[in-house]
Every structure is written in structure tokens, then in C-alpha cells.
mmCIF file of N, CA and C in Angstrom:
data_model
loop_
_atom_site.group_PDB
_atom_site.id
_atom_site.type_symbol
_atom_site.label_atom_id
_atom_site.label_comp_id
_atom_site.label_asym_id
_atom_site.label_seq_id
_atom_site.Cartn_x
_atom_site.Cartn_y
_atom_site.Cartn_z
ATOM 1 N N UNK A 110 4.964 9.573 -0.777
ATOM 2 C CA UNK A 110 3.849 8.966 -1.484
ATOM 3 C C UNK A 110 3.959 7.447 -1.414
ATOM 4 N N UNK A 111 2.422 6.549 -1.304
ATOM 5 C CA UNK A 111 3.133 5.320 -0.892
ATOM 6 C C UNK A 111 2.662 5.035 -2.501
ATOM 7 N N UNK A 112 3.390 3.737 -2.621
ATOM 8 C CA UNK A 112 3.212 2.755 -3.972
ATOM 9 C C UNK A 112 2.225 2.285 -3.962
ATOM 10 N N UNK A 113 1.275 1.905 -2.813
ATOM 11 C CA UNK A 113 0.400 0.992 -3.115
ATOM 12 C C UNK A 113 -0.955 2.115 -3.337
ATOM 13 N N UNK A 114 -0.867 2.924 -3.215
ATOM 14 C CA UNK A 114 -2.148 3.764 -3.230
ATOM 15 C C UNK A 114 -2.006 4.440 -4.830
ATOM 16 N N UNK A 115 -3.417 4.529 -5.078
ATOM 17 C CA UNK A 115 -3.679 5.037 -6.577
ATOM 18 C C UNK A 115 -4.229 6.340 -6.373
ATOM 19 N N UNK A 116 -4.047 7.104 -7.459
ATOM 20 C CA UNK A 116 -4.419 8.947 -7.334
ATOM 21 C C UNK A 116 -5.298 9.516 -8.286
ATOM 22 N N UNK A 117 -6.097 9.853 -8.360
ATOM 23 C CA UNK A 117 -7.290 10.810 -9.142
ATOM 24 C C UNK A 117 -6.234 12.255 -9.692
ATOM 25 N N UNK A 118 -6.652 12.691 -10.548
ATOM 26 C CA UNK A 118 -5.853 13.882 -11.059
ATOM 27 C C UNK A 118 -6.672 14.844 -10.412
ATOM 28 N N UNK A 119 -7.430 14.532 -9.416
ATOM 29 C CA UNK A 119 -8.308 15.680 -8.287
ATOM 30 C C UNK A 119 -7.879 15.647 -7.428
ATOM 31 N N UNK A 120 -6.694 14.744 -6.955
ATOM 32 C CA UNK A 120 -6.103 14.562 -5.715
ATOM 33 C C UNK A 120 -6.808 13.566 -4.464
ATOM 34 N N UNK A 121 -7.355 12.921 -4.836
ATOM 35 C CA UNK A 121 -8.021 12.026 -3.805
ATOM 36 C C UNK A 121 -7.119 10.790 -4.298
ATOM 37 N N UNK A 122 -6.856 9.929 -3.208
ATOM 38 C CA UNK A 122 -6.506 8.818 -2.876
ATOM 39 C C UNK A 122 -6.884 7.825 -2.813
ATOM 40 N N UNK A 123 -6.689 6.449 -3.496
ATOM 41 C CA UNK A 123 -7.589 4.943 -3.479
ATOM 42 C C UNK A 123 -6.435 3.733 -2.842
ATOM 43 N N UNK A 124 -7.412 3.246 -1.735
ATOM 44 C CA UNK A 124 -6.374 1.893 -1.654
ATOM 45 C C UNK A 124 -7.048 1.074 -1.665
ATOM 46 N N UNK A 125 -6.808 -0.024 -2.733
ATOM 47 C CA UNK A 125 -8.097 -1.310 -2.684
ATOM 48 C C UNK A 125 -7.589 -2.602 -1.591
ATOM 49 N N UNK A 126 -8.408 -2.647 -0.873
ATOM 50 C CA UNK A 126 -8.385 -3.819 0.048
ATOM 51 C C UNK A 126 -8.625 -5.429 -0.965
ATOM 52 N N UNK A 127 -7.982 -6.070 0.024
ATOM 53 C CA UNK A 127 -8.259 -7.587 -0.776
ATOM 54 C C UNK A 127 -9.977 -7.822 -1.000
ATOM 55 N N UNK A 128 -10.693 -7.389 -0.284
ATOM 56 C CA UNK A 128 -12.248 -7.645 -0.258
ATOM 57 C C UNK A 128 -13.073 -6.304 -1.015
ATOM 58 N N UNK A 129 -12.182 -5.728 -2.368
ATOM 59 C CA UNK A 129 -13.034 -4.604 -3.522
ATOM 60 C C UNK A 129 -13.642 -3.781 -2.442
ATOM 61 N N UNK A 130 -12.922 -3.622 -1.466
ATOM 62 C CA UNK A 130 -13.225 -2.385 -0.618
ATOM 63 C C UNK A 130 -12.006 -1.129 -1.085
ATOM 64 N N UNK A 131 -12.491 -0.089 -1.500
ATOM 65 C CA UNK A 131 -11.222 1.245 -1.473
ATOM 66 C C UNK A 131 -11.287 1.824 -0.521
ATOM 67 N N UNK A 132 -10.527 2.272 0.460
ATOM 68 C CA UNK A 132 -10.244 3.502 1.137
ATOM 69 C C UNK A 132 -9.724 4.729 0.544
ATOM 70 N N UNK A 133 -10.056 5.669 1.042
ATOM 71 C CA UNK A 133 -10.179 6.952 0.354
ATOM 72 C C UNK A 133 -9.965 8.467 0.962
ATOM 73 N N UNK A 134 -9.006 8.930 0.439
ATOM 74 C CA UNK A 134 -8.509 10.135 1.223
ATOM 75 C C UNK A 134 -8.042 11.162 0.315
ATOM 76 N N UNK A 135 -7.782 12.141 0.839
ATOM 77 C CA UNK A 135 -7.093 13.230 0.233
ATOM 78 C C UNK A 135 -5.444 13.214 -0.012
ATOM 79 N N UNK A 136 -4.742 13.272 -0.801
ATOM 80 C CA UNK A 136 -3.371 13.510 -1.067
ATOM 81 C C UNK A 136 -2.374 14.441 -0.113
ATOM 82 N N UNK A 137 -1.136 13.966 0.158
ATOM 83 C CA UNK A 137 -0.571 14.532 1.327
ATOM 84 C C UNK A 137 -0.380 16.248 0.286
ATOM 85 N N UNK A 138 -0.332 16.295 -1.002
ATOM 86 C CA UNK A 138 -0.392 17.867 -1.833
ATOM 87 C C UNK A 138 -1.632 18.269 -1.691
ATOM 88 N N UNK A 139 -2.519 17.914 -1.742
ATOM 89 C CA UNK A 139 -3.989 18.125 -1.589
ATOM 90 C C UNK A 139 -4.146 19.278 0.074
ATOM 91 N N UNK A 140 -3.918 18.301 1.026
ATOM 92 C CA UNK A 140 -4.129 18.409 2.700
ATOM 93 C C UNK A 140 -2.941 20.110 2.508
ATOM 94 N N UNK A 141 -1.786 19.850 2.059
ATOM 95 C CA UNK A 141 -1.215 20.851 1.960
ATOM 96 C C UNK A 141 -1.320 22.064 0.887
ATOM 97 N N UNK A 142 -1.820 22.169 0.014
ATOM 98 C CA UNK A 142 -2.543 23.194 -0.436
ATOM 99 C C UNK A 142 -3.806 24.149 -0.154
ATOM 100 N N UNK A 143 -4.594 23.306 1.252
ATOM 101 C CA UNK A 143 -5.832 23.399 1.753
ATOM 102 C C UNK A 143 -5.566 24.448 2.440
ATOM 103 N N UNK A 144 -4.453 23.616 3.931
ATOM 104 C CA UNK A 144 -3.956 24.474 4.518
ATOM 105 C C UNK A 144 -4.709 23.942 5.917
ATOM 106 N N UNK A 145 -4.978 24.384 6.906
ATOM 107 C CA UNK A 145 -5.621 23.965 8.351
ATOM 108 C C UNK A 145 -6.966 23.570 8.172
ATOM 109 N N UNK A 146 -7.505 22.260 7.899
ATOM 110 C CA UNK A 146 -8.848 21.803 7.306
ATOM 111 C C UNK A 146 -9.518 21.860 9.302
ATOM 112 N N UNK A 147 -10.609 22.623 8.938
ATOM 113 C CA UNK A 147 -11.581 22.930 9.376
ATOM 114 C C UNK A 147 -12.908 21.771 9.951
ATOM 115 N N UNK A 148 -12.929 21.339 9.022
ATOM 116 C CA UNK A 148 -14.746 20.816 8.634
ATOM 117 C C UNK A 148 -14.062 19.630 7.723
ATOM 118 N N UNK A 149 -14.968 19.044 7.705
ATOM 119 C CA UNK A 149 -15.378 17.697 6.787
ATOM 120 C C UNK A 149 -16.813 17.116 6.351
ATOM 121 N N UNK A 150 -17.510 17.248 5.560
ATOM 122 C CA UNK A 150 -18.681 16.814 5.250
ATOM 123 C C UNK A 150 -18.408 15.530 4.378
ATOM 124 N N UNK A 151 -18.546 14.602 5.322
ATOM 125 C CA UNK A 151 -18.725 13.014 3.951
ATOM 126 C C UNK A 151 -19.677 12.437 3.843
ATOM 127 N N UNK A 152 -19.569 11.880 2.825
ATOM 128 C CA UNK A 152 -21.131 10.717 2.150
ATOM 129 C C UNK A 152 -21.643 9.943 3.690
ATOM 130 N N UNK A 153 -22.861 9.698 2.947
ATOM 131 C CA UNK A 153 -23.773 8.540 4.278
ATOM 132 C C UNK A 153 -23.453 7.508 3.636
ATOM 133 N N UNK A 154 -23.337 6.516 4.707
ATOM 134 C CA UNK A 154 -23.421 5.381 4.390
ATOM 135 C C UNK A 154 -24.010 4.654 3.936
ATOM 136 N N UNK A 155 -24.016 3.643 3.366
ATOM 137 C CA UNK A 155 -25.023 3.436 2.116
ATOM 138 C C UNK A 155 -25.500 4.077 0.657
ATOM 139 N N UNK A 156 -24.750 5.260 0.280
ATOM 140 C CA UNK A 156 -25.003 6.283 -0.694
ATOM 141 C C UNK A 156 -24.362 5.328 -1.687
ATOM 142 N N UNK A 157 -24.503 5.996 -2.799
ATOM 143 C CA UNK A 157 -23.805 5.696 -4.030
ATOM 144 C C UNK A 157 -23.338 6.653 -4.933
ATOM 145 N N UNK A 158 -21.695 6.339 -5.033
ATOM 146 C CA UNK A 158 -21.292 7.517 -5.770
ATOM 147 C C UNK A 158 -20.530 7.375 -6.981
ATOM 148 N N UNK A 159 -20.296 8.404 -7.722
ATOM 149 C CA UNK A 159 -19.817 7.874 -8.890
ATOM 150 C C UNK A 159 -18.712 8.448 -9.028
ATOM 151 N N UNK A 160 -17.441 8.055 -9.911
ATOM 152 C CA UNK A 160 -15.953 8.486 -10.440
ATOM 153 C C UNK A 160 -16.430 9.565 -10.897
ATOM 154 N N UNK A 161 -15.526 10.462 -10.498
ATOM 155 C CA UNK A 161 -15.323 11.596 -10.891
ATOM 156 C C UNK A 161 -16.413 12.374 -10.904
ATOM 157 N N UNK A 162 -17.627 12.366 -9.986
ATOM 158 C CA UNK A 162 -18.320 13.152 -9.365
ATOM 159 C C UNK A 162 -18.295 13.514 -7.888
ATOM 160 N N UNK A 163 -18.703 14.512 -7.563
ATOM 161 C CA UNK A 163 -18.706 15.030 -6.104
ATOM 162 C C UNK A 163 -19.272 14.990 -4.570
ATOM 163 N N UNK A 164 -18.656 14.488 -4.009
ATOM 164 C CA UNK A 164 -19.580 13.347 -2.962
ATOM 165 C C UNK A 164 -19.213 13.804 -1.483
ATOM 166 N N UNK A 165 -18.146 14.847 -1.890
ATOM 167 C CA UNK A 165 -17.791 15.142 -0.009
ATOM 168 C C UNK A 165 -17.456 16.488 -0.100
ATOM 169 N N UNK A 166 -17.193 17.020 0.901
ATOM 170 C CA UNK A 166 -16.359 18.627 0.963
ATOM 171 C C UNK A 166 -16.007 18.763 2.066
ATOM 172 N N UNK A 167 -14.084 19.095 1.728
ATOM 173 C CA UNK A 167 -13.181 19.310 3.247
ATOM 174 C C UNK A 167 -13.228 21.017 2.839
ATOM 175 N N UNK A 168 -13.658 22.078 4.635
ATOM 176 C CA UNK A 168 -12.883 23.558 4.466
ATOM 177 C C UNK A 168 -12.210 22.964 5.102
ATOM 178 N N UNK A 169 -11.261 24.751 4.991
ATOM 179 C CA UNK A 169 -10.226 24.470 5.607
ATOM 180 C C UNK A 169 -10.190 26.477 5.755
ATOM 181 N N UNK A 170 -8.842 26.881 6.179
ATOM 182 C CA UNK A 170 -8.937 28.420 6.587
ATOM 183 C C UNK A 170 -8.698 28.749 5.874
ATOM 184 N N UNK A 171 -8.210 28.316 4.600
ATOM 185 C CA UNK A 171 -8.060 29.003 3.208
ATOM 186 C C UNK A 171 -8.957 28.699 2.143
ATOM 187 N N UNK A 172 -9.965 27.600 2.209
ATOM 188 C CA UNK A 172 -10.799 27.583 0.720
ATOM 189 C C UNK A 172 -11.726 26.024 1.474
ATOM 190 N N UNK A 173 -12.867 26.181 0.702
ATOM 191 C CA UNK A 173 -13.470 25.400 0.598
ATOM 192 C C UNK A 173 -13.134 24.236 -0.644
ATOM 193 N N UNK A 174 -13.238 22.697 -0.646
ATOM 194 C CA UNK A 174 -12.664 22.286 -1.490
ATOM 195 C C UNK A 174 -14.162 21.154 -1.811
ATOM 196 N N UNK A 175 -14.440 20.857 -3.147
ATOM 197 C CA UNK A 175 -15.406 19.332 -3.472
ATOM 198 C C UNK A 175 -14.622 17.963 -3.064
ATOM 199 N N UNK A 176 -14.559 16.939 -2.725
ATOM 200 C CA UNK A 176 -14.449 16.052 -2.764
ATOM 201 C C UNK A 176 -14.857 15.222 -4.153
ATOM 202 N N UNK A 177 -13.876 14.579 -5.050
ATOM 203 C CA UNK A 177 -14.736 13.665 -5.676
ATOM 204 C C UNK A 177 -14.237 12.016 -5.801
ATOM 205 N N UNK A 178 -15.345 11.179 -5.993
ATOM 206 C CA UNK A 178 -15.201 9.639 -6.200
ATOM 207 C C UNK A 178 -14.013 9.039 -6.721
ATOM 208 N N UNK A 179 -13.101 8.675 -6.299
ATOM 209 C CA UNK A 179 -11.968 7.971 -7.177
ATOM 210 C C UNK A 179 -12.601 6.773 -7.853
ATOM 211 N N UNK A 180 -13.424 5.963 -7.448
ATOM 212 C CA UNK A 180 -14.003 4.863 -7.737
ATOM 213 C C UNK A 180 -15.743 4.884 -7.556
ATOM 214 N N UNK A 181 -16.481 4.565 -8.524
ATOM 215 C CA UNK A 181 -17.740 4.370 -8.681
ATOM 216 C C UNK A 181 -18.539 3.153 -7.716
ATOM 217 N N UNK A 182 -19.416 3.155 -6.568
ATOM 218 C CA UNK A 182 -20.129 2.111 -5.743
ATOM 219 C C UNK A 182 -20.339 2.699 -4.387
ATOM 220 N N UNK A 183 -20.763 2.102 -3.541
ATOM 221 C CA UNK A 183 -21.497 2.025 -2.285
ATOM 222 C C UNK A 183 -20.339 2.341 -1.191
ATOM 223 N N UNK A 184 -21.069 3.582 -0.675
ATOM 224 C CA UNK A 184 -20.191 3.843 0.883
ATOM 225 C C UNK A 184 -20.237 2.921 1.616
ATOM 226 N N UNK A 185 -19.457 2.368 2.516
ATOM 227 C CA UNK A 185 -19.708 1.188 3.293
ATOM 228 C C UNK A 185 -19.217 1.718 5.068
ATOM 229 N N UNK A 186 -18.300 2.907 4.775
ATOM 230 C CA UNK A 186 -17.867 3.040 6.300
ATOM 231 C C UNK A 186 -17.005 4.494 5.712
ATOM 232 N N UNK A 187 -17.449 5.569 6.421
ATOM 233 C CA UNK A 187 -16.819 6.843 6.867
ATOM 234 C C UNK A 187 -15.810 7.023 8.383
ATOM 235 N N UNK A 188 -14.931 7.909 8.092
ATOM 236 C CA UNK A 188 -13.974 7.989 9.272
ATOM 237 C C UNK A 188 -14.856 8.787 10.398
ATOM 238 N N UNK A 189 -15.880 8.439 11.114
ATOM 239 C CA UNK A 189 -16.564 9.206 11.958
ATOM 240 C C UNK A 189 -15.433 10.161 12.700
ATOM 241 N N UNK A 190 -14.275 9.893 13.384
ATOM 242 C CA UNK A 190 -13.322 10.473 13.973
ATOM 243 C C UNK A 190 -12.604 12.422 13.584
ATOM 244 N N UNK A 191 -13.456 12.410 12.129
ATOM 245 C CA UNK A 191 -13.048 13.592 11.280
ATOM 246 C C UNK A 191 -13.794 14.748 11.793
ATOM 247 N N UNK A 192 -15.184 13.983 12.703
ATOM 248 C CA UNK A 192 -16.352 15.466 12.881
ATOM 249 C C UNK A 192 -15.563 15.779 14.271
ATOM 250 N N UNK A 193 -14.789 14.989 14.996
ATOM 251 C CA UNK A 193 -14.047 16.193 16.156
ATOM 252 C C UNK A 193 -12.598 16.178 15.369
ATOM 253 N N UNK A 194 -12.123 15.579 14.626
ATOM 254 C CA UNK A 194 -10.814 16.280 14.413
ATOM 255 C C UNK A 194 -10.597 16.193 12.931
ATOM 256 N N UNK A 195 -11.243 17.138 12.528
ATOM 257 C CA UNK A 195 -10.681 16.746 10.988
ATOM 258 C C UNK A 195 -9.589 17.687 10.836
ATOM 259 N N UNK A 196 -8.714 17.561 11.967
ATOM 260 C CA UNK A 196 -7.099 18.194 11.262
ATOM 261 C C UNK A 196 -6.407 16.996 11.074
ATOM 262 N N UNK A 197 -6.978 15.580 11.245
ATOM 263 C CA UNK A 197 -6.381 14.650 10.728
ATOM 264 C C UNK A 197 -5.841 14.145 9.413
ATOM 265 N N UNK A 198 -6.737 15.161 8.360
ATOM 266 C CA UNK A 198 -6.633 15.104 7.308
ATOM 267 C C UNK A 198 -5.226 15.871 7.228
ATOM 268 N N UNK A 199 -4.410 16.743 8.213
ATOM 269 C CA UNK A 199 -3.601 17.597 7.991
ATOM 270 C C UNK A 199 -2.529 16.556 8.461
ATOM 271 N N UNK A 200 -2.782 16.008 9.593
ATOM 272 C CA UNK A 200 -1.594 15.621 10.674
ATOM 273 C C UNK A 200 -0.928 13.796 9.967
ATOM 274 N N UNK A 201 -2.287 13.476 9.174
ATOM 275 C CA UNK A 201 -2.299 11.819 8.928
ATOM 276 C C UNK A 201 -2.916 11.674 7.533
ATOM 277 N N UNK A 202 -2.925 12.190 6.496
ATOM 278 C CA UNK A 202 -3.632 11.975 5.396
ATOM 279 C C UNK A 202 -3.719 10.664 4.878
ATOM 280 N N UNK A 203 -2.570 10.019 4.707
ATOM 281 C CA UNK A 203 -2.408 8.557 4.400
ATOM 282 C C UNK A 203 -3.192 7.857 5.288
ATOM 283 N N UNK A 204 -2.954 7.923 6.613
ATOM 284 C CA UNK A 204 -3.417 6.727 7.558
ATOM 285 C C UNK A 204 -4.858 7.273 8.405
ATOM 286 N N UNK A 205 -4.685 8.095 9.573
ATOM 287 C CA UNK A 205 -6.034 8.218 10.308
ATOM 288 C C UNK A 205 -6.765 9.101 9.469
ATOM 289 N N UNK A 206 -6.082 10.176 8.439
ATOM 290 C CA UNK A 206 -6.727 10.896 7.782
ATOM 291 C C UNK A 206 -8.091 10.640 6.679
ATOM 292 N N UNK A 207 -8.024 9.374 6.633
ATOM 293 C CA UNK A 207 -8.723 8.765 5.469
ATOM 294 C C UNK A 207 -10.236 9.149 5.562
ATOM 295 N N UNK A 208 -11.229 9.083 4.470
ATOM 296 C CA UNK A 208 -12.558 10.186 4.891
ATOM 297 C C UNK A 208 -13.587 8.599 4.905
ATOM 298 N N UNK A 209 -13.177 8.220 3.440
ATOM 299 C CA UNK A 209 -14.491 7.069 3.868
ATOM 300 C C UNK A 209 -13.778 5.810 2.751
ATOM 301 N N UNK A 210 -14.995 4.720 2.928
ATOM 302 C CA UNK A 210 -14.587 3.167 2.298
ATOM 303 C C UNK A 210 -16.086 3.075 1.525
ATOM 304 N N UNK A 211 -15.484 2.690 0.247
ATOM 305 C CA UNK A 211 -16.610 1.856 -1.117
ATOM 306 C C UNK A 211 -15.950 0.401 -1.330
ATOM 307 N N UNK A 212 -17.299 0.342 -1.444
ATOM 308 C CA UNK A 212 -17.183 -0.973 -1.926
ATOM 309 C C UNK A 212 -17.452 -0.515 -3.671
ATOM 310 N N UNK A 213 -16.376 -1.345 -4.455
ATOM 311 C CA UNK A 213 -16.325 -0.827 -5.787
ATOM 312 C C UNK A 213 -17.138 -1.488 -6.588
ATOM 313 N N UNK A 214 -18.055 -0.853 -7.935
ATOM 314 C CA UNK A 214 -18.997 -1.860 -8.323
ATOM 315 C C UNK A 214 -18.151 -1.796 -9.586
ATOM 316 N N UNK A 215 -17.239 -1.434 -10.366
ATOM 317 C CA UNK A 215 -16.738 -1.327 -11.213
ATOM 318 C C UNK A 215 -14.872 -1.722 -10.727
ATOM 319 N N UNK A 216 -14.264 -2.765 -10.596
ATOM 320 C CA UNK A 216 -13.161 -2.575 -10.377
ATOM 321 C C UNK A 216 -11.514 -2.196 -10.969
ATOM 322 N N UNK A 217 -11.963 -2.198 -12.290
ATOM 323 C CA UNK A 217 -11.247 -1.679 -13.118
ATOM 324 C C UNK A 217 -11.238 -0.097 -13.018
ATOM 325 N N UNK A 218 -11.832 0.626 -12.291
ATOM 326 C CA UNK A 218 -11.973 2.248 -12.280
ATOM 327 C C UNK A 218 -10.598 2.480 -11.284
ATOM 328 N N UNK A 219 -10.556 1.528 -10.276
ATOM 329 C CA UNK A 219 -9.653 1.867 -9.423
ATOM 330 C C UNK A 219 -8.126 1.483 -10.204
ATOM 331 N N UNK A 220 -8.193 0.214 -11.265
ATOM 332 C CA UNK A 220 -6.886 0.117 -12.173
ATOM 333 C C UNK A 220 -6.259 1.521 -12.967
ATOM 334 N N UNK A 221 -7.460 2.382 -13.404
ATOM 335 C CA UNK A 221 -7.513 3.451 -14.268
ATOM 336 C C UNK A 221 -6.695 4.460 -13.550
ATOM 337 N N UNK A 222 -6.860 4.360 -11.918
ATOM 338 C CA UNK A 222 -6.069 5.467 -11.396
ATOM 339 C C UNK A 222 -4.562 5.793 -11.445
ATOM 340 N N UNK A 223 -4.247 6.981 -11.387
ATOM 341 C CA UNK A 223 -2.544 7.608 -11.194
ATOM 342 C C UNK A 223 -1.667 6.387 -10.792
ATOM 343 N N UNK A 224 -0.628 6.049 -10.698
ATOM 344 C CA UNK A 224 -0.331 5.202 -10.301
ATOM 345 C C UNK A 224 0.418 6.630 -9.343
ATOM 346 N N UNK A 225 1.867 6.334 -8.033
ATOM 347 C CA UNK A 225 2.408 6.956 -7.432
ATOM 348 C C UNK A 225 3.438 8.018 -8.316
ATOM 349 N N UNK A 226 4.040 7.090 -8.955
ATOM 350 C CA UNK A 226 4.877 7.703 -9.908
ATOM 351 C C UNK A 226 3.794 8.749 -10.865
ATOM 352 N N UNK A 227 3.294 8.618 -11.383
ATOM 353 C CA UNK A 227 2.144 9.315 -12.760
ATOM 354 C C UNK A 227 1.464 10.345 -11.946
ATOM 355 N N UNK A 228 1.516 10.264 -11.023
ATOM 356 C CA UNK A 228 0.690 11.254 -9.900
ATOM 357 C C UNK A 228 1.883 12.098 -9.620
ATOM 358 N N UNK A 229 3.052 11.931 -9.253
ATOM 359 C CA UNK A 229 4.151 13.029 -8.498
ATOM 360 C C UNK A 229 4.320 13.932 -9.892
ATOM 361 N N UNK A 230 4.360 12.713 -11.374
ATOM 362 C CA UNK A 230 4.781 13.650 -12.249
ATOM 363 C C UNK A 230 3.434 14.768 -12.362
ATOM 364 N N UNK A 231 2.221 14.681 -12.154
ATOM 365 C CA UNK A 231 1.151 15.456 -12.562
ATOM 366 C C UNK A 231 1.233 16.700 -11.751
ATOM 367 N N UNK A 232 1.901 16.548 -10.313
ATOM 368 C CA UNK A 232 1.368 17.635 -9.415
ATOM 369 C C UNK A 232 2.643 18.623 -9.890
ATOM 370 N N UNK A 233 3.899 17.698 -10.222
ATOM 371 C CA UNK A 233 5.038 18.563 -10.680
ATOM 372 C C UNK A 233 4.727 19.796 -11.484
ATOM 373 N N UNK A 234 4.009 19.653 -12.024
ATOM 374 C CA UNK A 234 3.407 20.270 -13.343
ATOM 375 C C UNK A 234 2.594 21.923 -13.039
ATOM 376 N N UNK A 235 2.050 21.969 -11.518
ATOM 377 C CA UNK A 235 1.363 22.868 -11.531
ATOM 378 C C UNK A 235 1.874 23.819 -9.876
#
């Protein structure tokens, strides 16, 4: 798990760029509970989405899963690379795996998140 990335108790991933841009992905527990992700459906660009509502959906060969907002604002750039391989989400979750980028209109939402530590203890749990 890296330090600098923040965690949703849904398992999605936030990394804020110096320019209130987040990148945004699924959790390396997430990708591995899925199991061989399939498909990827993400937001359009330009959409607007909100924390802790539902804005994407990864299958996979074991379950269909929602995607939701770690951070509230404007899509600005999706990983196009996911519609031929979204086993990237399996192989690279942290890095090529990533689904899409907001620009945050609220930036304190992304402070609110898991930190690395508060996140390992949450998944411990279940």
C-alpha cells in the first residue's frame, strides 16, 4: 500500500496531484477480491460526480462491482487503455491500473479519506 494515496472504505483509491487533480483507482484488496476483471465501464469526460456515489463499474469472472467517487467534481481524463485491457486493473492497480482523473471541487473530501494505515486496519477487519 503506498503512503501517499488515500482510501474510500469502498475501496477506491485517491492521489491528489499538485494541480487538485485526483487520480483514481481500485485498491490492490479490491482488484483481488474481484478476481480476473473483465470489462470496465468509466465516467465521460466532462461528467460530474459525487463522493460516495456511483460513477463506474469494473466485472470481472466472479461479480460485477459499482464503482464509487472518492472525491466530489469533474472528470477530466479516463484511462482509455482499460477498454482493451482492463486486466490492468489486476496486473497494475496502483500505476497503469488507474480508471480515471477529477478535478476536485471540494478539496477537503480528498483530506477526509483513509489514510494507508486506517485503510489496512479497515480491510483487516473483514
Amino acid at each position: 500500500m503506498s503512503e501517499t494515496l488515500r482510501y474510500a472504505k469502498s475501496h477506491e483509491w485517491a492521489q491528489k496531484n499538485d494541480d487538485g487533480v485526483v487520480t483514481i483507482g481500485i485498491s490492490e484488496y479490491a482488484q483481488d477480491a474481484l478476481g480476473d476483471v473483465v470489462y470496465v465501464e468509466l465516467p465521460e469526460v466532462g461528467q460530474q460526480v459525487t463522493a460516495g456515489e456511483q460513477c463506474s463499474v469494473v466485472e470481472s469472472v466472479k461479480a460485477v462491482s459499482d464503482i464509487y467517487a472518492p472525491v466530489s467534481g469533474e472528470v477530466v481524463a479516463i484511462n482509455e487503455g482499460l477498454d482493451d485491457e482492463p486486466e490492468l486493473i489486476n496486473e497494475s492497480p496502483l500505476e497503469n491500473g488507474w480508471m480515471f482523473k477529477v478535478k476536485m471541487s471540494d478539496a477537503s473530501e480528498h483530506d477526509n479519506l483513509l489514510s494507508a494505515a486506517d485503510y489496512a486496519a479497515e480491510i483487516a477487519d473483514e
